[in-house]
mmCIF file of C-alpha atoms in Angstrom:
data_model
loop_
_atom_site.group_PDB
_atom_site.id
_atom_site.type_symbol
_atom_site.label_atom_id
_atom_site.label_comp_id
_atom_site.label_asym_id
_atom_site.label_seq_id
_atom_site.Cartn_x
_atom_site.Cartn_y
_atom_site.Cartn_z
ATOM 1 C CA MET A 1 14.187 -8.795 23.180
ATOM 2 C CA PRO A 2 15.759 -12.230 23.766
ATOM 3 C CA MET A 3 17.648 -13.612 20.760
ATOM 4 C CA TYR A 4 15.272 -16.528 20.161
ATOM 5 C CA LEU A 5 12.252 -14.196 20.134
ATOM 6 C CA TRP A 6 14.062 -11.898 17.711
ATOM 7 C CA LEU A 7 14.773 -14.835 15.383
ATOM 8 C CA VAL A 8 11.163 -16.024 15.555
ATOM 9 C CA TYR A 9 9.925 -12.509 14.802
ATOM 10 C CA VAL A 10 12.264 -12.061 11.828
ATOM 11 C CA LEU A 11 11.313 -15.460 10.406
ATOM 12 C CA ARG A 12 7.620 -14.676 10.812
ATOM 13 C CA LEU A 13 8.155 -11.388 8.992
ATOM 14 C CA ALA A 14 10.093 -13.177 6.226
ATOM 15 C CA VAL A 15 7.221 -15.647 5.799
ATOM 16 C CA GLY A 16 4.889 -12.658 5.532
ATOM 17 C CA ILE A 17 7.065 -11.089 2.843
ATOM 18 C CA GLN A 18 6.941 -14.267 0.801
ATOM 19 C CA ALA A 19 3.184 -14.521 1.315
ATOM 20 C CA ILE A 20 2.543 -11.070 -0.161
ATOM 21 C CA GLN A 21 5.212 -11.120 -2.882
ATOM 22 C CA ALA A 22 4.144 -10.409 -6.449
ATOM 23 C CA ASN A 23 4.116 -13.520 -8.627
ATOM 24 C CA TYR A 24 6.030 -11.598 -11.334
ATOM 25 C CA ALA A 25 8.725 -10.481 -8.838
ATOM 26 C CA PRO A 26 9.412 -13.426 -6.498
ATOM 27 C CA VAL A 27 11.436 -12.955 -3.325
ATOM 28 C CA ASP A 28 13.669 -15.900 -2.404
ATOM 29 C CA GLU A 29 14.180 -16.993 1.206
ATOM 30 C CA ASP A 30 17.549 -15.293 1.671
ATOM 31 C CA ARG A 31 16.265 -11.956 0.410
ATOM 32 C CA ALA A 32 13.069 -12.275 2.477
ATOM 33 C CA ILE A 33 15.127 -12.846 5.633
ATOM 34 C CA ALA A 34 17.431 -9.920 4.797
ATOM 35 C CA TYR A 35 14.466 -7.591 4.211
ATOM 36 C CA ALA A 36 12.735 -8.881 7.352
ATOM 37 C CA THR A 37 15.843 -8.250 9.448
ATOM 38 C CA ALA A 38 16.133 -4.665 8.200
ATOM 39 C CA ALA A 39 12.414 -3.935 8.587
ATOM 40 C CA ALA A 40 12.317 -5.432 12.092
ATOM 41 C CA TYR A 41 15.439 -3.611 13.245
ATOM 42 C CA HIS A 42 14.480 -0.157 11.970
ATOM 43 C CA GLY A 43 10.776 -0.521 12.699
ATOM 44 C CA LEU A 44 11.140 -1.689 16.292
ATOM 45 C CA ARG A 45 13.870 0.893 16.953
ATOM 46 C CA LEU A 46 11.544 3.756 15.934
ATOM 47 C CA GLY A 47 8.231 2.298 17.106
ATOM 48 C CA VAL A 48 6.954 1.593 13.585
ATOM 49 C CA ASP A 49 5.207 -1.689 12.815
ATOM 50 C CA PRO A 50 7.690 -3.758 10.734
ATOM 51 C CA PHE A 51 4.747 -5.376 8.952
ATOM 52 C CA GLU A 52 3.723 -1.924 7.743
ATOM 53 C CA LEU A 53 7.270 -1.341 6.504
ATOM 54 C CA VAL A 54 7.208 -4.498 4.392
ATOM 55 C CA ALA A 55 3.712 -3.537 3.205
ATOM 56 C CA VAL A 56 5.105 -0.197 2.023
ATOM 57 C CA ALA A 57 7.912 -2.013 0.182
ATOM 58 C CA ARG A 58 5.415 -4.382 -1.449
ATOM 59 C CA ASN A 59 3.044 -1.611 -2.492
ATOM 60 C CA GLU A 60 5.738 0.800 -3.642
ATOM 61 C CA SER A 61 8.169 -1.485 -5.479
ATOM 62 C CA ASP A 62 6.923 -5.095 -5.335
ATOM 63 C CA PHE A 63 10.154 -5.699 -3.363
ATOM 64 C CA GLN A 64 12.277 -4.640 -6.348
ATOM 65 C CA PRO A 65 15.163 -2.717 -4.753
ATOM 66 C CA THR A 66 16.479 -0.877 -7.815
ATOM 67 C CA LEU A 67 13.180 0.693 -8.851
ATOM 68 C CA ARG A 68 13.100 4.400 -9.652
ATOM 69 C CA GLY A 69 9.885 6.439 -9.855
ATOM 70 C CA PRO A 70 8.695 8.165 -13.049
ATOM 71 C CA ASP A 71 10.153 11.567 -12.119
ATOM 72 C CA GLY A 72 13.419 10.025 -10.872
ATOM 73 C CA LYS A 73 12.961 11.294 -7.321
ATOM 74 C CA ASP A 74 11.334 8.228 -5.686
ATOM 75 C CA CYS A 75 13.984 5.573 -5.268
ATOM 76 C CA GLY A 76 14.608 2.081 -4.025
ATOM 77 C CA LEU A 77 12.661 -0.593 -2.235
ATOM 78 C CA THR A 78 10.407 1.807 -0.327
ATOM 79 C CA GLN A 79 10.412 4.559 -2.996
ATOM 80 C CA THR A 80 11.860 7.183 -0.681
ATOM 81 C CA ARG A 81 11.631 10.709 -2.073
ATOM 82 C CA ILE A 82 15.172 12.042 -2.324
ATOM 83 C CA THR A 83 13.980 15.609 -1.713
ATOM 84 C CA ILE A 84 13.232 14.642 1.909
ATOM 85 C CA SER A 85 16.141 12.260 2.453
ATOM 86 C CA ARG A 86 19.838 12.749 3.104
ATOM 87 C CA TYR A 87 20.543 9.787 0.834
ATOM 88 C CA SER A 88 20.968 9.829 -2.924
ATOM 89 C CA CYS A 89 18.875 7.784 -5.297
ATOM 90 C CA LYS A 90 21.913 5.597 -5.967
ATOM 91 C CA GLN A 91 22.306 4.864 -2.247
ATOM 92 C CA LEU A 92 18.597 4.092 -1.796
ATOM 93 C CA ARG A 93 18.571 1.796 -4.811
ATOM 94 C CA SER A 94 21.671 -0.098 -3.738
ATOM 95 C CA SER A 95 20.832 -0.675 -0.051
ATOM 96 C CA TYR A 96 17.676 -2.259 1.309
ATOM 97 C CA TRP A 97 19.031 -1.420 4.785
ATOM 98 C CA ILE A 98 18.994 2.316 4.011
ATOM 99 C CA ALA A 99 15.607 2.016 2.284
ATOM 100 C CA PHE A 100 13.949 0.486 5.351
ATOM 101 C CA ALA A 101 15.740 2.927 7.668
ATOM 102 C CA GLU A 102 14.373 5.880 5.697
ATOM 103 C CA ALA A 103 10.855 4.443 5.494
ATOM 104 C CA ALA A 104 10.846 3.860 9.260
ATOM 105 C CA ARG A 105 12.109 7.394 9.870
ATOM 106 C CA GLU A 106 9.433 8.909 7.657
ATOM 107 C CA LEU A 107 6.608 6.849 9.108
ATOM 108 C CA SER A 108 7.685 7.652 12.672
ATOM 109 C CA GLU A 109 7.726 11.380 11.880
ATOM 110 C CA TYR A 110 4.293 11.205 10.246
ATOM 111 C CA ARG A 111 2.952 9.182 13.175
ATOM 112 C CA ASP A 112 4.094 11.853 15.610
ATOM 113 C CA SER A 113 2.579 14.625 13.506
ATOM 114 C CA CYS A 114 -0.801 12.869 13.322
ATOM 115 C CA VAL A 115 -1.297 12.147 17.030
ATOM 116 C CA GLY A 116 -4.769 13.236 18.142
ATOM 117 C CA ARG A 117 -6.277 13.304 14.665
ATOM 118 C CA PRO A 118 -9.554 11.403 14.219
ATOM 119 C CA ASP A 119 -8.174 9.891 10.988
ATOM 120 C CA PHE A 120 -4.851 8.912 12.594
ATOM 121 C CA ASP A 121 -4.092 5.864 10.419
ATOM 122 C CA ARG A 122 -5.058 7.588 7.193
ATOM 123 C CA CYS A 123 -3.042 10.664 8.203
ATOM 124 C CA ARG A 124 0.190 8.920 9.148
ATOM 125 C CA ILE A 125 0.226 6.469 6.237
ATOM 126 C CA ASN A 126 -1.138 8.728 3.492
ATOM 127 C CA LYS A 127 1.503 11.323 4.313
ATOM 128 C CA TYR A 128 4.054 8.738 3.207
ATOM 129 C CA ASN A 129 2.371 8.711 -0.184
ATOM 130 C CA SER A 130 1.351 12.329 -0.674
ATOM 131 C CA GLY A 131 3.206 14.410 1.883
ATOM 132 C CA VAL A 132 2.012 16.825 4.532
ATOM 133 C CA HIS A 133 -1.157 17.715 2.626
ATOM 134 C CA TYR A 134 -2.213 14.084 2.506
ATOM 135 C CA ALA A 135 -5.064 12.952 0.296
ATOM 136 C CA ARG A 136 -8.334 11.984 1.966
ATOM 137 C CA THR A 137 -10.304 10.836 -1.070
ATOM 138 C CA GLY A 138 -9.747 9.060 -4.353
ATOM 139 C CA VAL A 139 -7.028 6.578 -5.167
ATOM 140 C CA HIS A 140 -4.425 8.490 -3.136
ATOM 141 C CA GLY A 141 -6.859 8.759 -0.236
ATOM 142 C CA ARG A 142 -7.097 4.955 -0.132
ATOM 143 C CA TYR A 143 -3.320 4.468 0.002
ATOM 144 C CA TYR A 144 -3.475 3.674 3.729
ATOM 145 C CA LEU A 145 -5.984 0.889 3.059
ATOM 146 C CA ARG A 146 -3.602 -0.764 0.603
ATOM 147 C CA ILE A 147 -0.772 -0.607 3.129
ATOM 148 C CA GLN A 148 -2.981 -1.977 5.911
ATOM 149 C CA CYS A 149 -4.175 -4.781 3.644
ATOM 150 C CA PHE A 150 -0.640 -5.874 2.732
ATOM 151 C CA ALA A 151 0.468 -5.544 6.378
ATOM 152 C CA GLU A 152 -2.354 -7.722 7.705
ATOM 153 C CA ALA A 153 -1.891 -10.287 4.922
ATOM 154 C CA ALA A 154 1.838 -10.477 5.761
ATOM 155 C CA ARG A 155 1.091 -10.738 9.501
ATOM 156 C CA GLU A 156 -1.182 -13.724 8.870
ATOM 157 C CA GLY A 157 0.895 -15.208 6.041
ATOM 158 C CA ILE A 158 -2.051 -14.974 3.646
ATOM 159 C CA PRO A 159 -1.257 -14.459 -0.053
ATOM 160 C CA LEU A 160 -3.567 -11.783 -1.428
ATOM 161 C CA GLY A 161 -1.592 -10.839 -4.521
ATOM 162 C CA ARG A 162 -2.891 -7.754 -6.302
ATOM 163 C CA GLU A 163 -6.164 -7.723 -4.361
ATOM 164 C CA CYS A 164 -4.742 -5.336 -1.749
ATOM 165 C CA ARG A 165 -4.222 -2.728 -4.450
ATOM 166 C CA LEU A 166 -7.969 -2.688 -5.103
ATOM 167 C CA VAL A 167 -9.367 -2.385 -1.578
ATOM 168 C CA GLN A 168 -11.898 0.346 -0.878
ATOM 169 C CA SER A 169 -12.609 -0.126 2.841
ATOM 170 C CA GLN A 170 -11.570 -1.783 6.098
ATOM 171 C CA LYS A 171 -14.549 -4.095 5.733
ATOM 172 C CA GLN A 172 -13.274 -5.292 2.371
ATOM 173 C CA ILE A 173 -9.850 -6.034 3.885
ATOM 174 C CA ARG A 174 -11.486 -8.127 6.612
ATOM 175 C CA ARG A 175 -13.555 -10.000 4.003
ATOM 176 C CA LEU A 176 -10.519 -10.738 1.831
ATOM 177 C CA LEU A 177 -8.527 -12.088 4.766
ATOM 178 C CA ALA A 178 -11.434 -14.141 6.100
ATOM 179 C CA ALA A 179 -12.001 -15.709 2.680
ATOM 180 C CA ARG A 180 -8.357 -16.822 2.482
ATOM 181 C CA ARG A 181 -7.893 -18.102 6.031
ATOM 182 C CA PRO A 182 -7.754 -21.890 6.230
ATOM 183 C CA ASN A 183 -10.831 -23.447 7.790
ATOM 184 C CA PRO A 184 -9.568 -25.125 11.017
ATOM 185 C CA SER A 185 -12.016 -28.031 10.752
ATOM 186 C CA VAL A 186 -11.033 -28.771 7.136
ATOM 187 C CA ALA A 187 -7.325 -28.483 8.037
ATOM 188 C CA ALA A 188 -7.789 -31.026 10.848
ATOM 189 C CA LEU A 189 -9.581 -33.467 8.520
ATOM 190 C CA THR A 190 -6.942 -33.225 5.794
ATOM 191 C CA ALA A 191 -3.972 -33.444 8.160
ATOM 192 C CA GLY A 192 -4.439 -37.165 8.692
ATOM 193 C CA PRO A 193 -4.256 -39.411 11.782
ATOM 194 C CA ALA A 194 -0.824 -38.187 12.927
ATOM 195 C CA SER A 195 -2.269 -34.763 13.723
ATOM 196 C CA LYS A 196 -4.610 -36.284 16.323
ATOM 197 C CA LEU A 197 -1.794 -37.776 18.416
#
């Protein structure tokens, strides 16, 4: 990828991170760019959508890198389970680079294991949350919808806040995004005369 395209992609990803950040855990520009760089590098290297990686980080930790799960085994920005990682909790909590690398590795492995399944997206993403015997129903069964919601909101730069954590269907995700997209005709009217030049 040419350098200028890489920079544009990373900046677009950073804007997406800031769009989906939690209001109680803001992400400044420098941190957003650092996270975007790591997510883009590891995601593109392993064929994992970087927007899904930042969605995982938002859903799992609200972009708080030092978070540790209740049982002490889910660690860092992407809440990687140390029982399936070669890294320690201390390493995962101290390095966003390692956190995104591990999330990309896991998601690429789950993707490969779910090829050919009719519920491919649910399979590959829910395995990240609940392992090989991934949940298909209930709150854990809807994990993939939350990740897809945050990923699409980041891709479009649409702030959805906590709403992604409550989604129940693909249709609801589409409705939420459509309701928050700026109306092009209203945007043109409010932009003023300079926009018509």
